PDB file of C-alpha atoms in Angstrom:
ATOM      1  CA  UNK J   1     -23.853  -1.083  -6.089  1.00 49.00           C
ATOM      2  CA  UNK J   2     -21.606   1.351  -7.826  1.00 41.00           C
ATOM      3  CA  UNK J   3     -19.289   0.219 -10.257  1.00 41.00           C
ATOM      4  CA  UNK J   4     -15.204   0.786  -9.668  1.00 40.00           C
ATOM      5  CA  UNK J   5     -14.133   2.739 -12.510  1.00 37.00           C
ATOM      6  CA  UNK J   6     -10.533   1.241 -12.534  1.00 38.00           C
ATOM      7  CA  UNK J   7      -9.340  -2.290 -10.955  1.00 33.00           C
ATOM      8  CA  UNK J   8      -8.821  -0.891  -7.547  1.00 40.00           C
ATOM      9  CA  UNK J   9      -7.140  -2.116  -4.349  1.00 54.00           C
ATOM     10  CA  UNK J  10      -9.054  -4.871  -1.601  1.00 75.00           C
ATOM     11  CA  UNK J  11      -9.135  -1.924   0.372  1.00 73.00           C
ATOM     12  CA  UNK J  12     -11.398   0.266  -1.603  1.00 81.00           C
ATOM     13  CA  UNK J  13     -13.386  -2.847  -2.726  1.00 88.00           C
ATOM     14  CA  UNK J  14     -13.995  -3.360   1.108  1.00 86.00           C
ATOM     15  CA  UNK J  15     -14.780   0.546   1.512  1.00 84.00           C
ATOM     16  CA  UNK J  16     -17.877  -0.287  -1.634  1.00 90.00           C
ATOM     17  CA  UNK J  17     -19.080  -3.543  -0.031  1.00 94.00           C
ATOM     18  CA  UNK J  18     -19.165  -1.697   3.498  1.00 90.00           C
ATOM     19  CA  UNK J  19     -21.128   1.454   2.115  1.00 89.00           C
ATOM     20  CA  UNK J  20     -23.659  -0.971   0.508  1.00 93.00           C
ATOM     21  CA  UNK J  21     -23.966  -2.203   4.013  1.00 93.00           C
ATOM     22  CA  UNK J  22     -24.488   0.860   5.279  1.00 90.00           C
ATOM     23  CA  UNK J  23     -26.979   1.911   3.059  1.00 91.00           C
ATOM     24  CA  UNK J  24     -28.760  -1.419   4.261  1.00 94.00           C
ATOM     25  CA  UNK J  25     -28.450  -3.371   1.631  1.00 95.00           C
ATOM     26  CA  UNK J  26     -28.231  -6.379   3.993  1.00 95.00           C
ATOM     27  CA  UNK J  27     -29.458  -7.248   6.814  1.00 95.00           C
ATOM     28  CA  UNK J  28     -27.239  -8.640  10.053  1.00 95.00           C
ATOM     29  CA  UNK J  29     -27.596 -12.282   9.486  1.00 95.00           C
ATOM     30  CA  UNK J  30     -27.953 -11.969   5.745  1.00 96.00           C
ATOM     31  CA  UNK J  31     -25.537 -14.019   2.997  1.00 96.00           C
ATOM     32  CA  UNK J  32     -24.281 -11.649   0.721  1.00 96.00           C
ATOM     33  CA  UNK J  33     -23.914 -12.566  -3.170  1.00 95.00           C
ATOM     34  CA  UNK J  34     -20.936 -14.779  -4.058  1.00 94.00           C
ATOM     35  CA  UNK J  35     -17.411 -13.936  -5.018  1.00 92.00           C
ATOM     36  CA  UNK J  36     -18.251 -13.836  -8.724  1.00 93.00           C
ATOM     37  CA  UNK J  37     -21.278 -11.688  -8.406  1.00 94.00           C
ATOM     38  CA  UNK J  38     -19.746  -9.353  -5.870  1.00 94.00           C
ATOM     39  CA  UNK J  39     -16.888  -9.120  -8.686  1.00 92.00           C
ATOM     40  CA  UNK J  40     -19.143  -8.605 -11.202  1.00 93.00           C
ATOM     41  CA  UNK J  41     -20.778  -6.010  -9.692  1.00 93.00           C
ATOM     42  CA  UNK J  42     -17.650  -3.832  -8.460  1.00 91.00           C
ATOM     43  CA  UNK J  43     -15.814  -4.276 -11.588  1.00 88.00           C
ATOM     44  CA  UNK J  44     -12.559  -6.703 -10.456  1.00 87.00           C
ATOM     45  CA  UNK J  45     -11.348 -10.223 -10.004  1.00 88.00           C
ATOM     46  CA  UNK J  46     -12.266 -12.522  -7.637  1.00 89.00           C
ATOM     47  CA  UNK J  47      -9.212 -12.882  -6.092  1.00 85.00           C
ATOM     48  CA  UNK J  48      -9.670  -8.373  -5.253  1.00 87.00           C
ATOM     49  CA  UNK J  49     -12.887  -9.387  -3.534  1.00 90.00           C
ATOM     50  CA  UNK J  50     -11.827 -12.496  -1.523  1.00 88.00           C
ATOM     51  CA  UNK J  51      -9.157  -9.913   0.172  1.00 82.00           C
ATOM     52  CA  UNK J  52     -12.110  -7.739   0.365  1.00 87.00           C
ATOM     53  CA  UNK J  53     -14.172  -9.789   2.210  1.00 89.00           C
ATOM     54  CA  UNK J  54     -10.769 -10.731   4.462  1.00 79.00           C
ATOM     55  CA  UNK J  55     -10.893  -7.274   5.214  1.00 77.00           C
ATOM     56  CA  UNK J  56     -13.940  -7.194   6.802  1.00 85.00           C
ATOM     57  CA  UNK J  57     -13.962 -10.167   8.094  1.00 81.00           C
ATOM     58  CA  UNK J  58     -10.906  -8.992  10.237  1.00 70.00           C
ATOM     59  CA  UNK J  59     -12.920  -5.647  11.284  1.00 75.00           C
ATOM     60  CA  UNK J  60     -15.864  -7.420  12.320  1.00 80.00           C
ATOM     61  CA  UNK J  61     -18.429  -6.592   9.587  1.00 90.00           C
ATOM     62  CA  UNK J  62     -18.834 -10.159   7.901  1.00 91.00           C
ATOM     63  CA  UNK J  63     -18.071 -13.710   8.963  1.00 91.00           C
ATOM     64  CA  UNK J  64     -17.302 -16.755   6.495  1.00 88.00           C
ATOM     65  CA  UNK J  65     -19.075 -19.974   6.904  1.00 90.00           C
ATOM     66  CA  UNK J  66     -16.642 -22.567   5.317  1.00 81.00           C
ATOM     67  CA  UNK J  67     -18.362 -24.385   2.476  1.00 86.00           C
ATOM     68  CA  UNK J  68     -21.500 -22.155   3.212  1.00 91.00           C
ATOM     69  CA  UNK J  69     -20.587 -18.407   2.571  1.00 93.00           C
ATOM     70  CA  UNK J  70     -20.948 -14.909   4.009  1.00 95.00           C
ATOM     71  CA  UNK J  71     -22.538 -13.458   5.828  1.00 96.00           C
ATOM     72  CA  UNK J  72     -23.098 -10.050   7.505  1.00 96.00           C
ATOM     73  CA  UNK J  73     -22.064  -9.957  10.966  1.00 93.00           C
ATOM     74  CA  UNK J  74     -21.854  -6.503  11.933  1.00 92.00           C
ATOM     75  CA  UNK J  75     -23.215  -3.226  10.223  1.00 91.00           C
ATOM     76  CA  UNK J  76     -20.048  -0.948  10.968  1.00 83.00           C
ATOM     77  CA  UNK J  77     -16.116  -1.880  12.217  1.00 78.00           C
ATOM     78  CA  UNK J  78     -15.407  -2.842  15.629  1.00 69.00           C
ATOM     79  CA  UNK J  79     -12.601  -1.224  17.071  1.00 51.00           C
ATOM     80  CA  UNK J  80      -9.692  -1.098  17.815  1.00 51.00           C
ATOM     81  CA  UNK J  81      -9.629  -4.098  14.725  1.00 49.00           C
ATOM     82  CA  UNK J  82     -10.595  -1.657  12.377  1.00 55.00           C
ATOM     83  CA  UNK J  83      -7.073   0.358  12.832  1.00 67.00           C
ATOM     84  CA  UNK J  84      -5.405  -2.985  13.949  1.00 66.00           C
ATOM     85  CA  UNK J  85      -6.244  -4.722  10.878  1.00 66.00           C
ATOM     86  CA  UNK J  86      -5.345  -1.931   8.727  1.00 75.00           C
ATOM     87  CA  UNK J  87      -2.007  -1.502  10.619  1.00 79.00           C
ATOM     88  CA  UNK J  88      -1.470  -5.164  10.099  1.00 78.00           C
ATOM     89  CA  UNK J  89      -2.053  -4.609   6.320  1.00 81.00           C
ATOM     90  CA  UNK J  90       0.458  -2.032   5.867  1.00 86.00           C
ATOM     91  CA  UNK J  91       2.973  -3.460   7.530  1.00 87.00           C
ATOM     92  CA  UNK J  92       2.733  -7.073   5.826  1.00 87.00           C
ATOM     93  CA  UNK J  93       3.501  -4.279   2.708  1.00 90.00           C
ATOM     94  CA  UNK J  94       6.104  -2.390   4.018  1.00 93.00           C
ATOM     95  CA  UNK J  95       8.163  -6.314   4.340  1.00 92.00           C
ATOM     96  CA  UNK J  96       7.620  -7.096   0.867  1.00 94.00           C
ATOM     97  CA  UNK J  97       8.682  -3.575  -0.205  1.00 95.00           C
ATOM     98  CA  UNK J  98      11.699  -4.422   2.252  1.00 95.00           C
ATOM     99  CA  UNK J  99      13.017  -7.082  -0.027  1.00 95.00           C
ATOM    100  CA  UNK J 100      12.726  -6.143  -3.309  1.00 96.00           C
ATOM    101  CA  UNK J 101      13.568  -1.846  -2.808  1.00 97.00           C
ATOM    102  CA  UNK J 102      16.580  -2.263  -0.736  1.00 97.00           C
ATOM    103  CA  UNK J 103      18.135  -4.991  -3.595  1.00 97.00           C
ATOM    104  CA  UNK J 104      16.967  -2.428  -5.842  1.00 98.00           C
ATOM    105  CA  UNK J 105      18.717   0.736  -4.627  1.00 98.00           C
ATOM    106  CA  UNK J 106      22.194  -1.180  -4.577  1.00 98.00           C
ATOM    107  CA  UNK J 107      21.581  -2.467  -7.788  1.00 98.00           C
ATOM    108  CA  UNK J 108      20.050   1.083  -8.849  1.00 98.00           C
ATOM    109  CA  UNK J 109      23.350   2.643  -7.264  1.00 98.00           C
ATOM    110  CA  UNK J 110      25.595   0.266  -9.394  1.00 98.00           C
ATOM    111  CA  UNK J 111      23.723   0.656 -12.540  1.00 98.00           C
ATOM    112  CA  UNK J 112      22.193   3.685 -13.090  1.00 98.00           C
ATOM    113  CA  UNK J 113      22.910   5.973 -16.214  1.00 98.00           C
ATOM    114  CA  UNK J 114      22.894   9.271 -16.778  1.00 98.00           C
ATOM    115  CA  UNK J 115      18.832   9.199 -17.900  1.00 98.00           C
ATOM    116  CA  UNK J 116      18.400   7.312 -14.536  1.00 98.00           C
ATOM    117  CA  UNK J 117      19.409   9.654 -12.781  1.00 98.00           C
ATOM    118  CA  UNK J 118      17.563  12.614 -13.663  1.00 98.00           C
ATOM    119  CA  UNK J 119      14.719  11.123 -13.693  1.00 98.00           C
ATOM    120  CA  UNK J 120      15.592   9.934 -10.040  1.00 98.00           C
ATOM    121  CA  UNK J 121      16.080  13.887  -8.978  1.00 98.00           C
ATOM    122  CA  UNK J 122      13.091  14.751 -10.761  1.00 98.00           C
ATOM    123  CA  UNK J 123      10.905  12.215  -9.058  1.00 98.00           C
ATOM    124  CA  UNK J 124      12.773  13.291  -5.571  1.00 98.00           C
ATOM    125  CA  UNK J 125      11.886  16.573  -6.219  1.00 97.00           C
ATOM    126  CA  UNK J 126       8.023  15.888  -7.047  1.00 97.00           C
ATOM    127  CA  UNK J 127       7.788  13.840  -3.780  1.00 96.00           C
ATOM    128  CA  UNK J 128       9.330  16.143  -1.812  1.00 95.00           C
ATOM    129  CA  UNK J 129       7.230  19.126  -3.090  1.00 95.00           C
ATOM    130  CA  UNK J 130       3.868  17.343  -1.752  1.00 94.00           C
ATOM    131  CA  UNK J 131       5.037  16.420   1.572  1.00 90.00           C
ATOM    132  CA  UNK J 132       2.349  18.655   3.269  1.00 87.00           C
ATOM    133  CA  UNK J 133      -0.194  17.638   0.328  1.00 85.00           C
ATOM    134  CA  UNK J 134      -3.117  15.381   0.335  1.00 87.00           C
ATOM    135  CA  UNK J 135      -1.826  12.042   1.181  1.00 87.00           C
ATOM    136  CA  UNK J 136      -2.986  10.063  -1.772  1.00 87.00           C
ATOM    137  CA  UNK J 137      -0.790  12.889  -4.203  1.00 91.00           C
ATOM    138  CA  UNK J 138       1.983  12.024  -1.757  1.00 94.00           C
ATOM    139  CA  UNK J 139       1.452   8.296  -1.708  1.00 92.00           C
ATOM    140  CA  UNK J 140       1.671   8.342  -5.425  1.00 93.00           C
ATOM    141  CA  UNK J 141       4.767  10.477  -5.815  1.00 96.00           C
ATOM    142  CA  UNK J 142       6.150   8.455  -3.217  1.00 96.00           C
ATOM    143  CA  UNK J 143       5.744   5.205  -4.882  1.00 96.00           C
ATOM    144  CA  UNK J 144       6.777   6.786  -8.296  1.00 97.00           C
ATOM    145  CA  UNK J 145      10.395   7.545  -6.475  1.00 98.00           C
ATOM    146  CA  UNK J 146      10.540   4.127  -5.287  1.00 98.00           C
ATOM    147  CA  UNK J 147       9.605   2.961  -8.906  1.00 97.00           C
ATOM    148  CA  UNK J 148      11.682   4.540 -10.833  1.00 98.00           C
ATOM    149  CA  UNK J 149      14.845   3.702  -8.245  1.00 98.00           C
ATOM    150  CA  UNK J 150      13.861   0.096  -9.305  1.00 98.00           C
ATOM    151  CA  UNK J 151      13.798   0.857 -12.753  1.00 98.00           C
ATOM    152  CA  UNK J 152      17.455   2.180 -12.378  1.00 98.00           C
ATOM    153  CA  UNK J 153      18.621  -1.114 -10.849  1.00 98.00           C
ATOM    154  CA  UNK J 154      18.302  -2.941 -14.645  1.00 98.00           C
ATOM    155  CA  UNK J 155      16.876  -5.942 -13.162  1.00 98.00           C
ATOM    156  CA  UNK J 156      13.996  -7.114 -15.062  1.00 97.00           C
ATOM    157  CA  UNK J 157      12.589  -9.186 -12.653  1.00 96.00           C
ATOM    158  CA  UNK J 158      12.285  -6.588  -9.558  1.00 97.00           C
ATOM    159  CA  UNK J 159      10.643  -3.905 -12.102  1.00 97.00           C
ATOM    160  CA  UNK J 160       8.410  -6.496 -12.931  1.00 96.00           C
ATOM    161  CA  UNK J 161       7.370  -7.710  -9.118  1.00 94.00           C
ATOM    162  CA  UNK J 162       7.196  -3.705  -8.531  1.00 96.00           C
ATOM    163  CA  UNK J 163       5.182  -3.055 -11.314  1.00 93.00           C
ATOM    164  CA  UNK J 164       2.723  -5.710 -10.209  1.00 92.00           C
ATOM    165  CA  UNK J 165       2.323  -4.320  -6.820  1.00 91.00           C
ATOM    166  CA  UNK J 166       2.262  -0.897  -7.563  1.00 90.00           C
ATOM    167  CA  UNK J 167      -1.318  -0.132  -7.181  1.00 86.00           C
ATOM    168  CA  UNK J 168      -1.511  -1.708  -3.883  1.00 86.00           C
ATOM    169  CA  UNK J 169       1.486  -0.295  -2.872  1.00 91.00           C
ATOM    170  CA  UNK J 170       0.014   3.196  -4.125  1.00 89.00           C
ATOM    171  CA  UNK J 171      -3.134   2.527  -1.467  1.00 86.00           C
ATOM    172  CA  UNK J 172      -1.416   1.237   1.523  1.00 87.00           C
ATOM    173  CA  UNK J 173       0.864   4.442   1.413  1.00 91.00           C
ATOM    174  CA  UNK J 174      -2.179   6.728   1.459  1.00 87.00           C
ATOM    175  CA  UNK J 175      -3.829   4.562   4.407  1.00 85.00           C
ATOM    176  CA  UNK J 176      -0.593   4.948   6.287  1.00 88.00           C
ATOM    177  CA  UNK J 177      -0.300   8.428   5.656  1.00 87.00           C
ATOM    178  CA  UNK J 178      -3.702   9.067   6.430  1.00 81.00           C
ATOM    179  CA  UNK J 179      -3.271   7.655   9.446  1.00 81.00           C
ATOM    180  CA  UNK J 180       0.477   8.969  10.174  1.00 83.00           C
ATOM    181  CA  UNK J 181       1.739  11.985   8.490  1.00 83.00           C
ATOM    182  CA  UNK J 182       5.291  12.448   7.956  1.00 85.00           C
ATOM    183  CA  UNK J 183       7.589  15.138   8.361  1.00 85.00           C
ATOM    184  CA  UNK J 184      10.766  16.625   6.939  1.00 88.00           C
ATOM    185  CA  UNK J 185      12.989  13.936   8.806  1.00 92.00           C
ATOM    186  CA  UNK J 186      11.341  11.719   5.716  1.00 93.00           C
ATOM    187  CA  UNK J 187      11.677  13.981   3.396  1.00 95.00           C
ATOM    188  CA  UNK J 188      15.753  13.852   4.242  1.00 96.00           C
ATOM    189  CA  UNK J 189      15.668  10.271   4.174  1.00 96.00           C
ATOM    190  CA  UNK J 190      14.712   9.693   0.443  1.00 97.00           C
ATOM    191  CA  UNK J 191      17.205  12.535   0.169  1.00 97.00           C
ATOM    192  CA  UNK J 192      19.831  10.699   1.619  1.00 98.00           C
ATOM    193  CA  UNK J 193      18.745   7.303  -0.667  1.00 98.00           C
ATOM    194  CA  UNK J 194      18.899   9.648  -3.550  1.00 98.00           C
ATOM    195  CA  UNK J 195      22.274  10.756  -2.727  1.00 98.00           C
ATOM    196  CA  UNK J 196      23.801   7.485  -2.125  1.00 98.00           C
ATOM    197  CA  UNK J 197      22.438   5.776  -5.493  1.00 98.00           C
ATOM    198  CA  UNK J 198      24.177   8.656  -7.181  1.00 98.00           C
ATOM    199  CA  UNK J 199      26.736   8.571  -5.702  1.00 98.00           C
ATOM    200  CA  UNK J 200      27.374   5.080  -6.906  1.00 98.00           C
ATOM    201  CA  UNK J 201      27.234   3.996  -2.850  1.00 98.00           C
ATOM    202  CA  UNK J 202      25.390   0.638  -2.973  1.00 98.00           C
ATOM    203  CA  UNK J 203      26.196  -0.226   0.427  1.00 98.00           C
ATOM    204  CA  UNK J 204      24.900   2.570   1.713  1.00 98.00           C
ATOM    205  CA  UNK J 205      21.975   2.954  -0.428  1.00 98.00           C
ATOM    206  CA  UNK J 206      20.676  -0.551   0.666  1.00 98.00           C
ATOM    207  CA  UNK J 207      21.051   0.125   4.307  1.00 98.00           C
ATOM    208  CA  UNK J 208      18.987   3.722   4.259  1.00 98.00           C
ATOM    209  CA  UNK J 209      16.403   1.814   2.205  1.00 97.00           C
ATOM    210  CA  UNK J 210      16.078  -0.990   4.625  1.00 97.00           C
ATOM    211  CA  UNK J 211      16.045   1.570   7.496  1.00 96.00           C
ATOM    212  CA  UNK J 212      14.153   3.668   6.355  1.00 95.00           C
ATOM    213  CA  UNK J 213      11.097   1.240   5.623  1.00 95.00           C
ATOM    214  CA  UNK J 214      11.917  -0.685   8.670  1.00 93.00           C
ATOM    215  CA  UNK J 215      11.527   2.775  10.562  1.00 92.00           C
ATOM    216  CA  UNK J 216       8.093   2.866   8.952  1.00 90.00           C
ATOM    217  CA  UNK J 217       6.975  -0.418  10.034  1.00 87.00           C
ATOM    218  CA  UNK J 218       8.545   0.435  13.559  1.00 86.00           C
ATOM    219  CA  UNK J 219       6.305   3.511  14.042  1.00 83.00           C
ATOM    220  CA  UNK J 220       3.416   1.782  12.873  1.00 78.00           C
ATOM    221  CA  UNK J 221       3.624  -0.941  15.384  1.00 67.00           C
ATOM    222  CA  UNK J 222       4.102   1.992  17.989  1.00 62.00           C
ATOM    223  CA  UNK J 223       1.097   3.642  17.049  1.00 52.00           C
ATOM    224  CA  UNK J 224      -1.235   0.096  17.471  1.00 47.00           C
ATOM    225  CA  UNK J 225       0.494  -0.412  20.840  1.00 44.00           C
ATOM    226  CA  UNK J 226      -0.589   3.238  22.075  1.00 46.00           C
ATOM    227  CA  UNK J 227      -4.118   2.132  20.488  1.00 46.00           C
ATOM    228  CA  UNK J 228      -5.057  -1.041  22.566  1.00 40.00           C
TER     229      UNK J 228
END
């Protein structure tokens, strides 16, 4: 199994334990090492592959026998649970990013300085530029807006519960972009944010924040509707 070269996301640890599968590693039926070889192997903590395994567990591919182990149920993803789990995923995401991003834009909006602030345009501007890029570039711009909004908001504790989820927050954008592009009407959105938190309106920063994600989570749960 091939070493991840950085600590990565459940999502890509799933992606490694599923191509090992593929390549037939193990067979259907088969227990598969435990959680501390399995993190051994791919380079993270145990708690990284536990969510892994939830992962595929949830698409079908393994199934956990409690005070036994795993097992290998399934050689790819059954669908529709393969998008439906995902979809699930992303949106659990978008609710924490809910609470602690709209807080953060008031609080940005009330206590931003001068610095803040152009670093705020700058990162608009980045994110904006790459809205018909790849979307991991996007996803990563994206989440550096949202980050350094936080930072502006001076409160220690959100920076650090932002900072902590960043990576993950850095892969569940590029799943959902993957999987739903967006278009200019997003591109005005963080506009509007932007505009509002430099403009000093907190009010009104919050509630584009908050609708804006919740619009996100919205479309999502159209798109798994359409799917089943």
């Amino acid at each position: 199994m091939e070493a991840l070269s950085r600590v990565p996301l459940s999502e890509q640890a799933a992606r490694a334990l599923l191509d090992d599968v593929r390549r037939g590693r193990w067979e259907v039926g088969e227990q598969l090492p435990g959680e501390v070889s399995l993190a051994r192997e791919l380079s993270v903590g145990r708690s990284t592959v536990r969510e892994a395994i939830r992962r595929l567990a949830a698409r079908g591919v393994l199934t956990t026998r409690q005070g036994v182990g795993v097992f290998l149920a399934a050689t790819e993803p059954t669908q529709p649970w393969d998008q439906l789990a995902e979809i699930a995923e992303i949106t659990d995401v978008l609710q924490v990013r809910i609470a602690i991003e709209s807080r953060a834009a008031a609080l940005a909006a009330a206590n931003h300085t001068d610095d803040d602030a152009r670093i705020i345009r700058t990162a608009l501007e980045n994110r904006n530029a790459l809205l018909d890029g790849a979307p991991q570039a996007l996803a990563a711009e994206d989440i550096r807006l949202h980050q350094v909004i936080v930072v502006a908001s001076h409160n220690d504790l959100l920076v650090t519960l932002f900072d902590g989820l960043r990576a993950r927050l850095v892969g569940s954008m590029t799943d959902m972009l993957t999987m739903m592009p967006v278009g200019r009407a997003d591109a005005d959105e963080h506009s509007a944010v932007v505009d509002a938190i430099l403009a000093r309106d907190s009010d009104r920063a919050e509630r584009l924040t908050r609708a804006h994600l919740l619009g996100l989570a919205d479309s999502l749960g159209s798109d798994a509707r359409t799917e089943v």
